[in-house]
């Protein structure tokens, strides 16, 4: 809607010069399409002349001429319609005559038609390629922009033609002077004294009125479709006769043939001796433009509804799937801690692995969907990438040892450097690549190596290289390896499993950072993935302090003492999850009470405060009958005393970022997504129940 509103505002700003209007439109275009350059060209025979241009460095100026064959616009002129190259490297590639002459790697253009003849092109481009094709909405925008520019050029040409007539027809000087400022293809004139109205033949044809028929002001009002518009039109017309101010307007009419049309017209009063003697105007049919805008608006609304529906679906899917997984994992974790025979422990271990695999699949689907819908968040903070890699090594060393593989990692190149990035997303990249390398390697070794090269002031080019001696990837599969759900051939998929989303997620994360990932492989000989990132240096900036580091100073006795007098309220409607969380908290060493919904939870908190025995912490589910967790939290925060201070942690199966924002905005202190293990739950409880760090220091 913003694009449509901006375009409408430019169109109706009669004080804005044509050159400035085009400049504004080009800015809207590059912002909407996410490209860097915009050019309006005029093409005559084989000559290509830049009429208007917008580039980041203003390196292209109006008046510059090229041979048409030396531009990508030659393809657009020859096609007579929109031409779009999402990734020029992929298509049309280096064989195109323009490939070496220009650095452009992404391009979309439409012919501009003026008076039903091809005038030139409107093109948008960028030096950055993309694997994402242009959308239908992108096509609609480019068509709309090209149509708008063609219409404006028609106006300019009409103005020029009127100027020539002004020179030839002196007796029409006043009329033609006003007409040169008008928009339109049909002219009219109203005599204030006689109340006679003159319409040119073109205007009559536009509204299906016979050329020989006269037209009165009452008949004009009868053409206007809506009564409210009629009253406004009549009132405004009388006003401009009094004030002498021109008026530009759009209105919907119903012609004599029963056809609905949209007209754009401008009325200009002409004064002689301080009195309005006539009003002249020009009108053109803008039905196509209005209908295009309406269609675009409809498509935008449909797209927005689709995005909202997808977001709701993801939230519901997250909640509905994670809730039973939480129950399964929690009960298995509790069972594993009980007295079991060796065979029973083996069965529990197998079940735990299956639950973890199921959770991994759910996480992959949700992560990919969040990135694809733009809901995945990326933090920018100082990160020690060497530490990020080293933190993962013990886990992968165990996996490699189980398969008899040699696993090595060389991170010396990154030693002593900090970079601005998101450690969580870098972890996702590393875990996916290393996990795949170990999964698809039956014997031999897996290596992780790094490279770090200075790349300008405070910039570094980082390479993360994962090499294995595994089964390899065919050339056909390498072409689609980063495509969602198409990562492995059917036989490999059956043998090794997986969602087909891991590398798609990796590719999208790396693309967010403007990086690249390359793969080289030979069947039976192994695979090498090379991730290249260009990151800002964060040397000299303190990295984020791990909020759990202080826990290392606690002995087992101190941990027990921290939880000794704590009383936790669990607000949860799912009976299985009630059992799971109660068992987990009992194992941690906490006293637990349960409320089956938010209303009961608020009542318990209120009672506890009244009897001077408030809860130490509340674990709050979000989706519950009677009263949800968000509403319950708001009620608790309005209670006096302990109600406003008690830590409230959201414990929900909805892992979407929007859900976390809602929880924190409602007054919760933290957010934990289900399923949650005892170790993670203990960490978060310890964080919220431990004395402040300053207090620890003072008693040390």
Short mmCIF file of C-alpha atoms in Angstrom, two decimals, residues 59-270:
data_model
loop_
_atom_site.label_atom_id
_atom_site.label_comp_id
_atom_site.label_asym_id
_atom_site.label_seq_id
_atom_site.Cartn_x
_atom_site.Cartn_y
_atom_site.Cartn_z
CA UNK A 59 28.20 7.56 -11.91
CA UNK A 60 25.57 7.44 -14.67
CA UNK A 61 24.31 10.80 -15.93
CA UNK A 62 21.49 11.83 -18.21
CA UNK A 63 22.51 12.32 -21.82
CA UNK A 64 24.98 9.43 -21.89
CA UNK A 65 24.54 7.40 -25.07
CA UNK A 66 25.33 3.79 -25.91
CA UNK A 67 24.81 1.46 -28.80
CA UNK A 68 21.60 -0.42 -28.07
CA UNK A 69 23.21 -3.78 -28.79
CA UNK A 70 25.70 -3.11 -25.98
CA UNK A 71 22.92 -3.00 -23.34
CA UNK A 72 20.67 -5.62 -21.75
CA UNK A 73 17.78 -3.37 -22.79
CA UNK A 74 18.23 -4.67 -26.34
CA UNK A 75 16.62 -7.91 -25.05
CA UNK A 76 13.71 -5.93 -23.58
CA UNK A 77 13.13 -3.95 -26.80
CA UNK A 78 13.26 -7.12 -28.91
CA UNK A 79 10.88 -8.96 -26.56
CA UNK A 80 8.43 -6.06 -26.37
CA UNK A 81 7.62 -6.99 -22.77
CA UNK A 82 9.21 -7.36 -19.34
CA UNK A 83 12.58 -9.12 -19.31
CA UNK A 84 14.01 -10.25 -15.97
CA UNK A 85 17.35 -11.85 -15.17
CA UNK A 86 17.41 -12.76 -11.45
CA UNK A 87 20.98 -14.09 -11.65
CA UNK A 88 22.84 -13.12 -14.83
CA UNK A 89 25.71 -15.43 -13.88
CA UNK A 90 23.28 -18.34 -14.15
CA UNK A 91 21.28 -16.97 -17.11
CA UNK A 92 21.93 -15.58 -19.71
CA UNK A 93 25.50 -16.00 -18.39
CA UNK A 94 28.88 -15.01 -19.76
CA UNK A 95 27.87 -15.69 -23.37
CA UNK A 96 25.70 -12.57 -23.39
CA UNK A 97 27.37 -9.66 -25.31
CA UNK A 98 26.91 -7.36 -22.32
CA UNK A 99 28.35 -9.68 -19.66
CA UNK A 100 31.91 -8.37 -19.79
CA UNK A 101 30.94 -4.75 -20.56
CA UNK A 102 28.83 -4.25 -17.45
CA UNK A 103 29.12 -5.62 -13.90
CA UNK A 104 25.36 -6.05 -13.62
CA UNK A 105 24.24 -9.42 -12.23
CA UNK A 106 20.52 -8.81 -11.61
CA UNK A 107 18.20 -6.97 -14.03
CA UNK A 108 14.53 -6.36 -14.71
CA UNK A 109 13.10 -3.97 -17.32
CA UNK A 110 9.92 -3.07 -19.16
CA UNK A 111 9.40 -1.19 -22.43
CA UNK A 112 7.94 2.31 -22.08
CA UNK A 113 5.14 3.05 -24.51
CA UNK A 114 4.19 6.59 -25.46
CA UNK A 115 1.19 7.07 -27.75
CA UNK A 116 1.19 3.31 -28.41
CA UNK A 117 4.80 3.41 -29.65
CA UNK A 118 7.88 2.09 -27.92
CA UNK A 119 9.73 5.07 -26.45
CA UNK A 120 12.50 3.24 -24.57
CA UNK A 121 12.90 1.25 -21.38
CA UNK A 122 12.61 1.47 -17.62
CA UNK A 123 15.16 -0.84 -16.01
CA UNK A 124 16.30 -1.66 -12.49
CA UNK A 125 19.55 -3.50 -11.83
CA UNK A 126 22.20 -4.44 -9.31
CA UNK A 127 25.74 -5.77 -9.28
CA UNK A 128 24.63 -8.38 -6.74
CA UNK A 129 23.11 -11.59 -8.12
CA UNK A 130 20.38 -13.55 -6.35
CA UNK A 131 19.05 -17.07 -6.65
CA UNK A 132 15.56 -15.80 -5.86
CA UNK A 133 13.48 -15.10 -8.98
CA UNK A 134 11.54 -11.87 -9.31
CA UNK A 135 8.00 -12.26 -7.97
CA UNK A 136 4.73 -11.54 -9.75
CA UNK A 137 4.40 -8.52 -7.47
CA UNK A 138 7.79 -7.27 -8.73
CA UNK A 139 6.52 -7.61 -12.32
CA UNK A 140 3.36 -5.68 -11.43
CA UNK A 141 5.37 -2.87 -9.86
CA UNK A 142 7.68 -2.54 -12.87
CA UNK A 143 4.70 -2.50 -15.27
CA UNK A 144 2.98 0.12 -13.12
CA UNK A 145 6.10 2.32 -13.00
CA UNK A 146 6.64 2.02 -16.77
CA UNK A 147 3.00 2.88 -17.50
CA UNK A 148 3.22 5.89 -15.18
CA UNK A 149 6.38 7.20 -16.88
CA UNK A 150 4.84 6.67 -20.34
CA UNK A 151 1.79 8.65 -19.27
CA UNK A 152 3.93 11.47 -17.89
CA UNK A 153 5.96 11.63 -21.12
CA UNK A 154 2.69 11.79 -23.07
CA UNK A 155 1.75 14.78 -20.92
CA UNK A 156 5.07 16.46 -21.62
CA UNK A 157 4.69 15.87 -25.34
CA UNK A 158 1.14 17.21 -25.18
CA UNK A 159 2.44 20.29 -23.41
CA UNK A 160 5.05 20.76 -26.12
CA UNK A 161 2.45 20.43 -28.85
CA UNK A 162 0.25 22.97 -27.12
CA UNK A 163 3.16 25.40 -26.88
CA UNK A 164 3.66 25.26 -30.64
CA UNK A 165 -0.02 25.91 -31.20
CA UNK A 166 0.24 28.89 -28.86
CA UNK A 167 2.88 30.45 -31.08
CA UNK A 168 0.78 29.91 -34.20
CA UNK A 169 -2.61 30.87 -32.81
CA UNK A 170 -2.19 34.24 -31.09
CA UNK A 171 -5.94 34.69 -30.57
CA UNK A 172 -5.94 31.48 -28.49
CA UNK A 173 -2.95 32.62 -26.41
CA UNK A 174 -4.69 32.70 -22.98
CA UNK A 175 -6.39 29.35 -23.50
CA UNK A 176 -3.24 27.59 -24.74
CA UNK A 177 -1.09 29.06 -21.94
CA UNK A 178 -3.37 27.32 -19.44
CA UNK A 179 -3.63 24.10 -21.44
CA UNK A 180 0.16 23.64 -21.38
CA UNK A 181 -0.19 23.07 -17.61
CA UNK A 182 -3.00 20.56 -17.94
CA UNK A 183 -3.05 16.79 -18.04
CA UNK A 184 -5.18 15.28 -20.71
CA UNK A 185 -6.30 14.21 -24.11
CA UNK A 186 -9.67 15.98 -24.19
CA UNK A 187 -10.15 19.71 -23.63
CA UNK A 188 -13.17 21.70 -22.47
CA UNK A 189 -14.14 25.30 -21.75
CA UNK A 190 -16.87 26.81 -19.55
CA UNK A 191 -18.11 30.39 -20.08
CA UNK A 192 -19.02 31.78 -16.65
CA UNK A 193 -21.24 34.59 -17.99
CA UNK A 194 -23.32 32.50 -20.45
CA UNK A 195 -22.93 29.19 -18.54
CA UNK A 196 -22.20 27.54 -21.89
CA UNK A 197 -19.94 24.51 -21.93
CA UNK A 198 -17.72 23.41 -24.83
CA UNK A 199 -16.27 19.90 -25.13
CA UNK A 200 -13.83 18.86 -27.84
CA UNK A 201 -14.68 15.81 -29.96
CA UNK A 202 -12.02 13.70 -28.26
CA UNK A 203 -13.60 14.25 -24.86
CA UNK A 204 -17.04 13.39 -26.23
CA UNK A 205 -15.70 10.18 -27.78
CA UNK A 206 -14.13 9.28 -24.45
CA UNK A 207 -17.58 9.33 -22.84
CA UNK A 208 -19.48 7.90 -25.83
CA UNK A 209 -21.27 11.16 -26.62
CA UNK A 210 -22.12 11.96 -30.23
CA UNK A 211 -19.85 14.75 -31.65
CA UNK A 212 -22.83 16.84 -32.75
CA UNK A 213 -24.49 16.80 -29.36
CA UNK A 214 -24.14 19.79 -27.06
CA UNK A 215 -23.37 19.24 -23.38
CA UNK A 216 -24.66 21.17 -20.36
CA UNK A 217 -23.37 21.43 -16.80
CA UNK A 218 -26.35 19.41 -15.56
CA UNK A 219 -25.52 16.62 -18.00
CA UNK A 220 -21.93 16.65 -16.73
CA UNK A 221 -23.18 16.21 -13.15
CA UNK A 222 -25.46 13.38 -14.34
CA UNK A 223 -22.39 11.50 -15.65
CA UNK A 224 -20.76 11.42 -12.20
CA UNK A 225 -21.47 8.04 -10.67
CA UNK A 226 -21.82 8.86 -6.97
CA UNK A 227 -24.12 11.52 -5.50
CA UNK A 228 -21.58 12.47 -2.83
CA UNK A 229 -18.99 13.12 -5.54
CA UNK A 230 -21.48 15.22 -7.49
CA UNK A 231 -22.02 17.54 -4.51
CA UNK A 232 -18.27 17.86 -3.92
CA UNK A 233 -17.61 18.53 -7.61
CA UNK A 234 -20.26 21.25 -7.84
CA UNK A 235 -19.11 22.94 -4.61
CA UNK A 236 -15.44 22.88 -5.64
CA UNK A 237 -16.21 24.24 -9.12
CA UNK A 238 -18.02 27.21 -7.62
CA UNK A 239 -15.10 27.73 -5.22
CA UNK A 240 -12.41 27.96 -7.90
CA UNK A 241 -14.44 30.59 -9.80
CA UNK A 242 -14.31 32.70 -6.65
CA UNK A 243 -10.69 32.04 -5.59
CA UNK A 244 -8.99 31.66 -8.97
CA UNK A 245 -7.09 28.58 -7.79
CA UNK A 246 -6.71 25.65 -10.15
CA UNK A 247 -8.07 22.23 -9.28
CA UNK A 248 -6.86 18.75 -10.17
CA UNK A 249 -9.27 15.89 -9.49
CA UNK A 250 -10.15 12.28 -10.22
CA UNK A 251 -13.69 10.97 -10.43
CA UNK A 252 -15.65 7.90 -11.46
CA UNK A 253 -18.23 8.37 -14.23
CA UNK A 254 -20.88 6.30 -15.97
CA UNK A 255 -20.91 6.95 -19.74
CA UNK A 256 -23.98 7.05 -21.97
CA UNK A 257 -23.05 3.53 -23.09
CA UNK A 258 -23.26 2.28 -19.49
CA UNK A 259 -19.49 1.88 -19.12
CA UNK A 260 -17.76 2.85 -15.87
CA UNK A 261 -14.62 4.94 -16.31
CA UNK A 262 -12.15 6.86 -14.18
CA UNK A 263 -11.18 10.34 -15.39
CA UNK A 264 -8.40 12.69 -14.37
CA UNK A 265 -9.03 16.35 -15.12
CA UNK A 266 -7.70 19.77 -14.22
CA UNK A 267 -9.73 22.93 -14.15
CA UNK A 268 -8.07 26.34 -14.40
CA UNK A 269 -10.11 29.58 -13.99
CA UNK A 270 -9.15 32.51 -16.24
#
